[in-house]
Short mmCIF file of C-alpha atoms in Angstrom, two decimals:
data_model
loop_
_atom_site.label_atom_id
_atom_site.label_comp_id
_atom_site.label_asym_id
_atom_site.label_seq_id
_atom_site.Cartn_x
_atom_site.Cartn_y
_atom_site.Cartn_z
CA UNK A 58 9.40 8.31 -24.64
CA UNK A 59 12.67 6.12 -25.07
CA UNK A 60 14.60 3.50 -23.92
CA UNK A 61 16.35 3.93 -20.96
CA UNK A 62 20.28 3.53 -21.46
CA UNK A 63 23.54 5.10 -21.60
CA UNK A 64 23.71 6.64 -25.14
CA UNK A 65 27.62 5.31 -25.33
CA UNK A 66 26.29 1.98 -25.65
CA UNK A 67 25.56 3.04 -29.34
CA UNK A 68 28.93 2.80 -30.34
CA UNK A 69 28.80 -1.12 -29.88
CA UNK A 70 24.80 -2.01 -30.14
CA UNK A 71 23.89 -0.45 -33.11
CA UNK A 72 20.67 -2.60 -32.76
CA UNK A 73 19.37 -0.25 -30.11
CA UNK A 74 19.05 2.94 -32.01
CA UNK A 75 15.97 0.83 -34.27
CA UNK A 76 14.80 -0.17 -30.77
CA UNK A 77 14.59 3.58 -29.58
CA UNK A 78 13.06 5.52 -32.43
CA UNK A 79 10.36 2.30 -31.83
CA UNK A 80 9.54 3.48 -28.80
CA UNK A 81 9.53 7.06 -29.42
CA UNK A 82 7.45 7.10 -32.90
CA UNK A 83 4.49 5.28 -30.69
CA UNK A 84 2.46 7.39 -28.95
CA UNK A 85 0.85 3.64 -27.06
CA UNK A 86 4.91 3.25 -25.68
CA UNK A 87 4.80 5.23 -22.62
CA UNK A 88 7.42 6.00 -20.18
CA UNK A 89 6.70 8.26 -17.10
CA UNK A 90 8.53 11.02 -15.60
CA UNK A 91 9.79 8.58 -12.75
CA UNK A 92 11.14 6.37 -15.50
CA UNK A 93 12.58 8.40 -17.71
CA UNK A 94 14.22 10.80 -14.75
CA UNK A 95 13.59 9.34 -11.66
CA UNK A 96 12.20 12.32 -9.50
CA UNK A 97 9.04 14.56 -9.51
CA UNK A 98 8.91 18.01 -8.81
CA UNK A 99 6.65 20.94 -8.89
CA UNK A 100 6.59 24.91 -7.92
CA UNK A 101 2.98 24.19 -6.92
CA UNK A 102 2.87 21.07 -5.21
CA UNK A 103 0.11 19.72 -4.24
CA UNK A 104 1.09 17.90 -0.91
CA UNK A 105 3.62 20.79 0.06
CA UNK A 106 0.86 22.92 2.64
CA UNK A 107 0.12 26.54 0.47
CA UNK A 108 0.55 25.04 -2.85
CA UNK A 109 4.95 25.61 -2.41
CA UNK A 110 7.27 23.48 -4.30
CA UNK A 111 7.42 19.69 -3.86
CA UNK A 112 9.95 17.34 -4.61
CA UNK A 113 9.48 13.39 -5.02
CA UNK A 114 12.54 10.98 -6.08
CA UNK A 115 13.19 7.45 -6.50
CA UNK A 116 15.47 6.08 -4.12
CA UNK A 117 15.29 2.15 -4.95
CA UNK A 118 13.09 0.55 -6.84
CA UNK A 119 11.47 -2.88 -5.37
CA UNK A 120 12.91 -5.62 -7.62
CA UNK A 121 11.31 -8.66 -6.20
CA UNK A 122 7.95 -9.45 -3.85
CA UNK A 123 9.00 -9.99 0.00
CA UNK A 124 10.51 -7.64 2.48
CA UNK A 125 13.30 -6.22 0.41
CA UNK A 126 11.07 -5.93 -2.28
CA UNK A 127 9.09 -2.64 -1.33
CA UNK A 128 9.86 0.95 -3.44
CA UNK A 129 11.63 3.61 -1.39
CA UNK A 130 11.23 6.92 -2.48
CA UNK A 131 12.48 10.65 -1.18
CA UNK A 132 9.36 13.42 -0.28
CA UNK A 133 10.58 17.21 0.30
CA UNK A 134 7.46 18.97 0.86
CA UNK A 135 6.07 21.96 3.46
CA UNK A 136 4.44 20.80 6.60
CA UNK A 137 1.74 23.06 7.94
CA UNK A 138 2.05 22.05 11.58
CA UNK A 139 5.37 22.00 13.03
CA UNK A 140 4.67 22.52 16.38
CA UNK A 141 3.08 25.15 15.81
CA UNK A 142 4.58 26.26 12.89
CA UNK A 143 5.53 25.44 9.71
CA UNK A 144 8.46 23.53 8.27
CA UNK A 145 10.51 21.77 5.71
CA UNK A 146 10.27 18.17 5.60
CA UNK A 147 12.56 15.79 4.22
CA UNK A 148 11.58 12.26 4.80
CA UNK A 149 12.37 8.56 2.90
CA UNK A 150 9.23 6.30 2.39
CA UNK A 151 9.07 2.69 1.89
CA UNK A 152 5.88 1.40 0.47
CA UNK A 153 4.72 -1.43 -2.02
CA UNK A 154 2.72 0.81 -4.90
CA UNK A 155 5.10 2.23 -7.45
CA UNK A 156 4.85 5.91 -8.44
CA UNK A 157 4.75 6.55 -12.44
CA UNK A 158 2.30 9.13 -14.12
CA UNK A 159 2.85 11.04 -17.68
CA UNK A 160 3.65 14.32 -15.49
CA UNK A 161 5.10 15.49 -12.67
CA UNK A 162 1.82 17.23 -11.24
CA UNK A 163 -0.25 13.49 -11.84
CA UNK A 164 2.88 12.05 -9.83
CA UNK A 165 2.37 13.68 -7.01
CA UNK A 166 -1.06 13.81 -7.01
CA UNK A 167 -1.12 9.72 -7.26
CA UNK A 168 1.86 10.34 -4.15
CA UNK A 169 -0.83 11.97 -1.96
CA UNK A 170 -3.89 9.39 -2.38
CA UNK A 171 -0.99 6.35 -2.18
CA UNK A 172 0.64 7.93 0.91
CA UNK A 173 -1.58 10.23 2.62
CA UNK A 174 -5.05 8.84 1.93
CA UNK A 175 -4.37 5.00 1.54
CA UNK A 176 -1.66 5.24 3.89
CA UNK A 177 0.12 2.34 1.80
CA UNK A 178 3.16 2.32 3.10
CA UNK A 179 5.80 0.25 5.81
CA UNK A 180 7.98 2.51 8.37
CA UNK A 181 11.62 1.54 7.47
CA UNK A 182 14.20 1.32 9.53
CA UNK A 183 17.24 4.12 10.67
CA UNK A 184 20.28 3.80 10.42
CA UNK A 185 21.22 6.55 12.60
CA UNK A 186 19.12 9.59 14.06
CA UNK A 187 17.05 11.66 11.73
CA UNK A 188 18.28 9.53 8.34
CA UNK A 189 14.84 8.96 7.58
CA UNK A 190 12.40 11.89 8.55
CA UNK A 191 13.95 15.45 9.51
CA UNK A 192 12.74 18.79 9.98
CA UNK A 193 14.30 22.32 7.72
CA UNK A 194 13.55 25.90 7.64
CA UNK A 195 13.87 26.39 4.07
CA UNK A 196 13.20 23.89 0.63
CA UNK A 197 17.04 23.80 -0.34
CA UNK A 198 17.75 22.82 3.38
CA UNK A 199 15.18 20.01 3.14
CA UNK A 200 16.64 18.94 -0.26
CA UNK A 201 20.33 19.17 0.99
CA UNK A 202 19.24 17.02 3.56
CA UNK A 203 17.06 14.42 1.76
CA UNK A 204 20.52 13.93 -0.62
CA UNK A 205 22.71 13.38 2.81
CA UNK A 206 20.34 10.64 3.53
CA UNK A 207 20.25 8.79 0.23
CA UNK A 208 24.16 9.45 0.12
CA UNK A 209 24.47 6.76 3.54
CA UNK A 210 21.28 5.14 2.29
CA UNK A 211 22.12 1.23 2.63
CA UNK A 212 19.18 -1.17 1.53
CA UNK A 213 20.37 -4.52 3.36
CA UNK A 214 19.71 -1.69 6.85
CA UNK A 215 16.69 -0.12 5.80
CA UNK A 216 14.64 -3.27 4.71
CA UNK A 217 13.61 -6.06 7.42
CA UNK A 218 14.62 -9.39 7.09
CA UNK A 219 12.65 -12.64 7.12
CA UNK A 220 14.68 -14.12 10.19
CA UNK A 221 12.53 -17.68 10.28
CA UNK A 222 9.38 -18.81 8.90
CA UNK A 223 6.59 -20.68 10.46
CA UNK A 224 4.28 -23.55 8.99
CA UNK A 225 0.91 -23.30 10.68
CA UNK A 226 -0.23 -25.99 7.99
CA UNK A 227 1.23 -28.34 5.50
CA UNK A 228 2.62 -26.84 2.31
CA UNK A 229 2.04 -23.48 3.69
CA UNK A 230 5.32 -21.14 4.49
CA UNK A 231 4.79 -17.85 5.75
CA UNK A 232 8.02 -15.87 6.29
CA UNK A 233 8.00 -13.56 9.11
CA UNK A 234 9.59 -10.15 9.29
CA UNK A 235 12.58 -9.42 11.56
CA UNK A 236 14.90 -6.11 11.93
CA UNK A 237 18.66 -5.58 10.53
CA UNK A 238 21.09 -5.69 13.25
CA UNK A 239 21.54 -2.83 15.82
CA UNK A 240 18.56 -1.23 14.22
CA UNK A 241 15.61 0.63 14.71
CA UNK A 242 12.28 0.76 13.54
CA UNK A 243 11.52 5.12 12.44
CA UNK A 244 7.68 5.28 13.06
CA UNK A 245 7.61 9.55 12.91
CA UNK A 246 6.38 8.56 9.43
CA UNK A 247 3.08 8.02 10.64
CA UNK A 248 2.89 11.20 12.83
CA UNK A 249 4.42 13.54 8.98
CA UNK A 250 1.79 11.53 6.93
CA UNK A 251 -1.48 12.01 9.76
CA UNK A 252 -1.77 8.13 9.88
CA UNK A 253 -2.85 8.29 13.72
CA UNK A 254 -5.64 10.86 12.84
CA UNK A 255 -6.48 9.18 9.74
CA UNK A 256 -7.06 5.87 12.01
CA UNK A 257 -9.00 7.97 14.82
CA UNK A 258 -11.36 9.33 11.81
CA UNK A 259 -12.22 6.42 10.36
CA UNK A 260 -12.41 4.50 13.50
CA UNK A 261 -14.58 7.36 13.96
CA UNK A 262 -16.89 6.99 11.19
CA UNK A 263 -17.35 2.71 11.51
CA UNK A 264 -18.33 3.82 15.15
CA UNK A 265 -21.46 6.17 13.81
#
């Protein structure tokens, strides 16, 4: 555990170095992997189909509530079903639960039940064909790509934007959600992440 900064700063805030052996003499201070590194990875992963590696990072961090305020992270993981076959998978996902655990493993275990089983997450938008979900024959193709797409990645086209607001009563405001300009909304996030058959099954089991 420590403080997260550029260790240069030393040289003129002395003040911090106090501030830092604080936080890493108590064991109560804690700072998880996403925090301290920004990414998640394992050689086992636990979302990646026959336990093969996994890779989760931090692409922008929500700063504020509203539309712009949502997490976006990057997931490189092994698909099972490709069409009938497997493949890579290198998608971005925008959702409003931040990721943090004390390891990598508990990271992307937390990932699956956020994602997968809540299905807490918002589709973003593209801003150009597959920038947001794409399809690789090997993990360092997936990764290569995933790093292409947070290279162009550009928030203010990504994020919707609250385009007018409505006041159905008095004192109430509710802002309401519109697209960037000449964009488009990337739903294949539902068909990587089984949100359709999630739906259908529990449909499914209210219907019994």
């Amino acid at each position: 555990n420590c403080l997260v900064f550029d260790r240069r700063q030393l040289r003129d805030k002395p003040w911090l170095t106090g501030l830092d052996r604080a936080i890493r003499e108590n064991p109560d201070c804690e700072r998880g992997v996403m925090t301290r590194q920004g990414w998640a990875y394992s050689a086992n992963g636990p979302n990646s189909h026959g336990e093969n590696p996994e890779l989760l990072v931090q692409v922008a961090e929500g700063l504020c509530d509203g539309p712009q305020g949502l997490h976006w992270y990057g997931h490189v993981f092994l698909m099972p079903d490709c069409g009938g076959s497997e493949c890579w998978i290198a998608i971005l996902v925008r959702t409003w639960l931040r990721l943090d655990s004390h390891s990598a493993e508990s990271v992307l275990k937390d990932y699956r039940h956020v994602i997968a089983e809540k299905n807490a997450y918002d589709p973003g938008y593209k801003q150009e064909e597959d920038d947001i979900a794409s399809r690789h024959d090997s993990f360092e193709d997936a990764v290569e790509a995933l790093t292409a797409k947070i290279g162009k990645f550009r928030r203010d086209l990504r994020d919707p934007r609250v385009v007018r607001c409505e006041e159905p009563w008095d004192g109430v405001v509710i802002p309401i959600e519109g697209p960037p300009p000449d964009s488009e909304l990337d739903l294949r996030i539902w068909q990587v992440y089984g949100f359709m058959e999630n739906l259908c099954s529990e449909l499914g089991k209210r219907g019994t």
